[in-house]
C-alpha positions as a printed NumPy array, in Angstrom:
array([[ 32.059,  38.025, -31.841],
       [ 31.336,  35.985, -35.284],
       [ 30.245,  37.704, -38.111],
       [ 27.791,  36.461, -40.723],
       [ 30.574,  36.564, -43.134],
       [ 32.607,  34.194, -41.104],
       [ 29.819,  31.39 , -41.414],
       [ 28.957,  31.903, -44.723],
       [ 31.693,  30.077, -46.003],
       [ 30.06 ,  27.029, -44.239],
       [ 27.153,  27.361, -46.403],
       [ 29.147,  25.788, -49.197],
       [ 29.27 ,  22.018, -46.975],
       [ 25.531,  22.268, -46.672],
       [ 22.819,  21.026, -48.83 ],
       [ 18.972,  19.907, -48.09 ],
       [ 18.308,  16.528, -47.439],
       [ 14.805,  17.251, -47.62 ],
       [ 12.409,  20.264, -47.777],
       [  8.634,  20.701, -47.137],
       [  7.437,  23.915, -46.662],
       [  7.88 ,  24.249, -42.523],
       [ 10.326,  21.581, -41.95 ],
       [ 14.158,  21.002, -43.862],
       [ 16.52 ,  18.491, -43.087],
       [ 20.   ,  19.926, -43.373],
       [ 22.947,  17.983, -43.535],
       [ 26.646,  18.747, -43.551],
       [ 29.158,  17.267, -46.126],
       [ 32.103,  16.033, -43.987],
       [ 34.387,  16.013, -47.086],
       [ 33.697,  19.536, -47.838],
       [ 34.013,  20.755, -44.352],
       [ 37.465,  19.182, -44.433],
       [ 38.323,  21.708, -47.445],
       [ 37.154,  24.67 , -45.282],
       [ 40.163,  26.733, -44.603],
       [ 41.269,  27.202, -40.848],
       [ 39.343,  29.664, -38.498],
       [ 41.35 ,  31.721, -36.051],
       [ 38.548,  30.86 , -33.358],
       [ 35.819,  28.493, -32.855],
       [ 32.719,  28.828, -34.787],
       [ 29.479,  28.565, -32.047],
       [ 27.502,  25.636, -32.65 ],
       [ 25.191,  26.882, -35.577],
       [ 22.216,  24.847, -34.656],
       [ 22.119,  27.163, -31.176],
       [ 22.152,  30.241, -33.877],
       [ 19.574,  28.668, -36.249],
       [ 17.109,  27.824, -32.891],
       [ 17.092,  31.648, -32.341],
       [ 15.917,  32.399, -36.29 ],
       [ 12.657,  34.247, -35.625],
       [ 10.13 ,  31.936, -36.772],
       [ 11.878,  28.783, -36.651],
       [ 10.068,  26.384, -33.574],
       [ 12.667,  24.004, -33.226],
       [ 16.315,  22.263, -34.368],
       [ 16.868,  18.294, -34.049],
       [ 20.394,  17.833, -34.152],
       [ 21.773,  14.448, -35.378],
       [ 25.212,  15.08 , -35.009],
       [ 25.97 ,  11.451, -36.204],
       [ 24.284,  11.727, -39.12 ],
       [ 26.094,  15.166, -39.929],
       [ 22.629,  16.426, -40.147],
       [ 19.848,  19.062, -38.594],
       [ 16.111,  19.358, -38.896],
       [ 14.515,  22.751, -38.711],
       [ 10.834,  23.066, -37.707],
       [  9.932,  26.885, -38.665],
       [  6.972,  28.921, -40.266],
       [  7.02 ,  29.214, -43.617],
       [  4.902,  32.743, -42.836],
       [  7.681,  34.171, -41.255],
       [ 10.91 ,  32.258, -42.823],
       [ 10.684,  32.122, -46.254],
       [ 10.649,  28.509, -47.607],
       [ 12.379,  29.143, -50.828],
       [ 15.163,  31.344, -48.711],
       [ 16.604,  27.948, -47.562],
       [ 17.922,  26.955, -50.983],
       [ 18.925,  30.453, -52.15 ],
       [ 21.051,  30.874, -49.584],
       [ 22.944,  27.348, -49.784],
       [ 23.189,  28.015, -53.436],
       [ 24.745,  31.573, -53.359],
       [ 21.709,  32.989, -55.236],
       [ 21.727,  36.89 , -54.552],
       [ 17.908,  37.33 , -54.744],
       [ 14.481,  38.557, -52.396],
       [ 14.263,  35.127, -50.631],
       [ 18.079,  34.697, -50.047],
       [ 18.359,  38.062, -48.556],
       [ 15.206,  37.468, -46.492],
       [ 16.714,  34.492, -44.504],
       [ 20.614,  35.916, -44.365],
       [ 18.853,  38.885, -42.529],
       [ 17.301,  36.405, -40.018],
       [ 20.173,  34.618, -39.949],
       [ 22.339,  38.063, -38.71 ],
       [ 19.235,  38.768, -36.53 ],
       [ 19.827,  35.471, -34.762],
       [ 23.586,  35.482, -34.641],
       [ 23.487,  38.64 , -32.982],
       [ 20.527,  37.397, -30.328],
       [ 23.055,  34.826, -29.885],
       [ 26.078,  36.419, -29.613],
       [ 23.936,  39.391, -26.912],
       [ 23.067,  35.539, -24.765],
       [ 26.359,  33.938, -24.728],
       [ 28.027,  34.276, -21.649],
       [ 32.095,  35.674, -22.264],
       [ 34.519,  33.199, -22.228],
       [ 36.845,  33.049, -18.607],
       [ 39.876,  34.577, -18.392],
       [ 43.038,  32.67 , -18.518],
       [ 44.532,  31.499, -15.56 ],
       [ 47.641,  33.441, -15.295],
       [ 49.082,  31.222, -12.79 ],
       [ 49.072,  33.457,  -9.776],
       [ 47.832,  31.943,  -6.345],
       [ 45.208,  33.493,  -4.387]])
């Protein structure tokens, strides 16, 4: 299971693109993400997490680009959350959208399937 703590490092290889109240383009600095330091286990793909945020309608992935688009409502995701939370701010809107953020990671991690166990080699 990931924890919110594991991604938030990630949050340091983000910034916004662009921002209008219901709709931020997110994209990923690849230089940055190089200096993240190793994870013992995959990550899941954090656009799947941020398409379960309550509130947000949908997540265009550009993966070429390095970037994301998020459509959500700013009535239910705070607009002003999205910055606060890249930027390490500890205040009302930051907290706000972490706590959707856990919200969704765990509605992810309840949806994901377990991974197979390894083939031990046996015959059947």
């Amino acid at each position: 299971m990931t924890s919110f703590e594991e991604l938030r490092p990630l949050l340091r290889s983000v910034r916004i693109a662009h921002h209008l109240p219901g709709r931020i383009r997110l994209k990923l600095d690849d230089r940055a993400l190089a200096r993240l330091p190793r994870l013992e286990r995959p990550l899941p793909p954090l656009h799947r997490i941020v398409e379960r945020l309550p509130g947000v309608r949908s997540v265009e992935l550009n993966a070429l680009a390095l970037s994301c688009t998020v459509f959500y409502d700013p009535a239910r995701v705070p607009p002003q959350g999205w910055s606060a939370l890249i930027e390490g701010r500890d205040d009302a809107d930051a907290r706000a959208l972490e706590a959707l953020l856990r919200q969704a990671l765990a509605l992810f991690e309840d949806t994901v399937p377990p991974a197979a166990p390894a083939c031990s080699g046996a015959t059947v």
